[in-house]
Short mmCIF file of C-alpha atoms in Angstrom, two decimals:
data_model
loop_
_atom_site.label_atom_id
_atom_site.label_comp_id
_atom_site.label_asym_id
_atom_site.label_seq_id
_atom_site.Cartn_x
_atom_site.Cartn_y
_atom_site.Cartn_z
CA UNK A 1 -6.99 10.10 -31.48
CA UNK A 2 -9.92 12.43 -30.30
CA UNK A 3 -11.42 12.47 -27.12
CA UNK A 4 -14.53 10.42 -26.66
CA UNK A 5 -17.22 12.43 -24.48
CA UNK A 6 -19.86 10.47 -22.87
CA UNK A 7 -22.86 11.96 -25.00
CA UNK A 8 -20.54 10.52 -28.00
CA UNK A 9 -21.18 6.82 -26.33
CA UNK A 10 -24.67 7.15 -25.11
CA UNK A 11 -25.74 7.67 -28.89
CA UNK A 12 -23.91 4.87 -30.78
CA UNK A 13 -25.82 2.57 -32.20
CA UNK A 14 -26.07 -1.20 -30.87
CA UNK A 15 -23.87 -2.94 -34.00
CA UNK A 16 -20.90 -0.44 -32.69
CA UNK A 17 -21.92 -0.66 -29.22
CA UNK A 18 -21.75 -4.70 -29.73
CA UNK A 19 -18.12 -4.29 -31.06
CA UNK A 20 -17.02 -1.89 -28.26
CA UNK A 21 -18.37 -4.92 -25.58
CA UNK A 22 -16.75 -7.50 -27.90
CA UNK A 23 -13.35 -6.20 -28.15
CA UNK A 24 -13.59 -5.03 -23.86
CA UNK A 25 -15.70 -7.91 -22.72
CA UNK A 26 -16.97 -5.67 -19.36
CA UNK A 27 -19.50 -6.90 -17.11
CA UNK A 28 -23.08 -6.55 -17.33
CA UNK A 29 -23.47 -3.69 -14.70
CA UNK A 30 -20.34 -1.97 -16.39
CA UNK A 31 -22.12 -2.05 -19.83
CA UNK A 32 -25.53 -0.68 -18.62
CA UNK A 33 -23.53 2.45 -16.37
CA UNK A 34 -21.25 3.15 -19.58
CA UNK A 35 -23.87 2.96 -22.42
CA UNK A 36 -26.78 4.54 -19.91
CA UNK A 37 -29.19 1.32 -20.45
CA UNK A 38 -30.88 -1.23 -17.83
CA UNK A 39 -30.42 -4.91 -17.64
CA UNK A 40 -33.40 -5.27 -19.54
CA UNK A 41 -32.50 -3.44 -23.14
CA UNK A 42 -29.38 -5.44 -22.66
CA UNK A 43 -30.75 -8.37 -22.85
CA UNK A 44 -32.86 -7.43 -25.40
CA UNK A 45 -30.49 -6.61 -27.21
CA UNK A 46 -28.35 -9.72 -26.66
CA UNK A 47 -31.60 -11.43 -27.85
CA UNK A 48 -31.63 -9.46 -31.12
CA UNK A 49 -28.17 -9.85 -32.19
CA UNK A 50 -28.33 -14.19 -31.64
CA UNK A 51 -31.42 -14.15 -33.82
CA UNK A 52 -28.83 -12.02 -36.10
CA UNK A 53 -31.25 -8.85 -36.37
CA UNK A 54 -28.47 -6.76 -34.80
CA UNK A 55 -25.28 -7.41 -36.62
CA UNK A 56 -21.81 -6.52 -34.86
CA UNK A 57 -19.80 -2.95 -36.67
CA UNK A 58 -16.66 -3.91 -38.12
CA UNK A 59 -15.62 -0.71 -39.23
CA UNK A 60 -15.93 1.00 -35.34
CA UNK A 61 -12.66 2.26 -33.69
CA UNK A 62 -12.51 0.89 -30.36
CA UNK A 63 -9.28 2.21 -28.70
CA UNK A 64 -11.83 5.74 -28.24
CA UNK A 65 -13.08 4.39 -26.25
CA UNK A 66 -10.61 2.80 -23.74
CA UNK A 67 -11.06 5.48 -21.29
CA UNK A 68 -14.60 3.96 -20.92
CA UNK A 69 -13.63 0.36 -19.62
CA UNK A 70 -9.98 1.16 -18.61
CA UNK A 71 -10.06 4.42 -16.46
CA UNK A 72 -6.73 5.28 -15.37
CA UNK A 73 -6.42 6.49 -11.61
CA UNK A 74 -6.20 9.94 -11.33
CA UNK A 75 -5.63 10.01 -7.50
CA UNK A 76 -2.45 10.84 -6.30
CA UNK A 77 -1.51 8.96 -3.07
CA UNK A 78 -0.32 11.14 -0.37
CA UNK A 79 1.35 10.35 2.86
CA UNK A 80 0.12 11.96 6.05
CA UNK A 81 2.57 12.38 8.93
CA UNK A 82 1.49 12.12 12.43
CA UNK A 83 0.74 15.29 14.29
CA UNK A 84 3.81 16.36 16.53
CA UNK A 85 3.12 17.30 19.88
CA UNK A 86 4.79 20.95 21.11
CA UNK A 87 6.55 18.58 24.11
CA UNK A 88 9.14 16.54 23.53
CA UNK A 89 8.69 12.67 24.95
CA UNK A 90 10.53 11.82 28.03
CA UNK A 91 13.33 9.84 27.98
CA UNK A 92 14.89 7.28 30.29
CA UNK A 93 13.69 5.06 32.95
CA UNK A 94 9.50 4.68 33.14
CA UNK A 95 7.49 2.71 35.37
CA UNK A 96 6.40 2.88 39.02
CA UNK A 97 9.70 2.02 40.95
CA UNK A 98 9.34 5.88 42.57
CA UNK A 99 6.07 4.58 43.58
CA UNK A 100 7.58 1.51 45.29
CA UNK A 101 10.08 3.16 46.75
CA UNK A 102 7.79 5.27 48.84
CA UNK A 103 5.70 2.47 49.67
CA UNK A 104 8.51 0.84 50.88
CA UNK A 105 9.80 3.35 53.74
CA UNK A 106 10.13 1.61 56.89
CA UNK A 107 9.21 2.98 59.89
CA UNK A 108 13.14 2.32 61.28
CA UNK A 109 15.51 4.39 59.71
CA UNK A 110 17.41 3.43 57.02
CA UNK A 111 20.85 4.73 55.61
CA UNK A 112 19.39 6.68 51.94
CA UNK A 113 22.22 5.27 50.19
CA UNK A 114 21.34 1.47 50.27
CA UNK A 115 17.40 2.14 50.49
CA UNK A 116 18.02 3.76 47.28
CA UNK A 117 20.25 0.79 45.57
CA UNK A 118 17.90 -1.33 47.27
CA UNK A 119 14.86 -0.12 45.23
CA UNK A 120 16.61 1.64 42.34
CA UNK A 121 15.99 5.05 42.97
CA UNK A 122 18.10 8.08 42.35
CA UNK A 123 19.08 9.97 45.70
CA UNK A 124 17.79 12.93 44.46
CA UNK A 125 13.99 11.29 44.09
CA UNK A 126 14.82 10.75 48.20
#
């Protein structure tokens, strides 16, 4: 099986071009991008061939032109990773309970042992 150019399509003639739409059944706006026409030759030419003027080629190989109307992908899919910061993230305990803690001080002294299992704080944040 050769390979079907697209100069090779744009010059066929409108019996093979009938079998080729026949035997893919595209739609219209396919049809007129493939075969390089506007809406209007096609209809004109739809209007020939049901008053039997154009008559449909028998003899025309269609499967040349599958790649036409049945373009495989030729993308490849790729995966991008997310970027990766230089810092590693922080692990452990987040929030604002540091934050509380502080807000919390009384102005009466306060052993740092229970202030700090009273507001879940290490005693080295005290």
């Amino acid at each position: 099986m050769s390979k079907t150019k697209t100069a090779d399509i744009l010059g066929l003639s409108w019996s093979a071009r009938f079998a080729i739409i026949d035997h893919f059944k595209p739609t219209d706006s396919v049809i007129c991008e493939v075969f390089g026409v506007d809406a209007d030759e096609l209809n004109t030419a739809r209007e020939l061939r049901g008053k039997n003027t154009i008559a449909v080629d028998t003899t025309i190989d269609v499967s040349v032109y599958d790649s036409f109307f049945n373009p495989k992908s030729r993308r490849t899919t790729t995966t991008h990773t997310p970027a990766r910061t230089a810092t590693k993230t922080k692990r452990g305990k987040r929030g604002n309970k540091i934050d509380t803690a502080f807000q919390a001080v009384t102005p009466t002294p306060v052993p740092a042992t229970t202030f700090a299992t009273k507001h879940d704080v290490s005693l080295a944040v005290l």
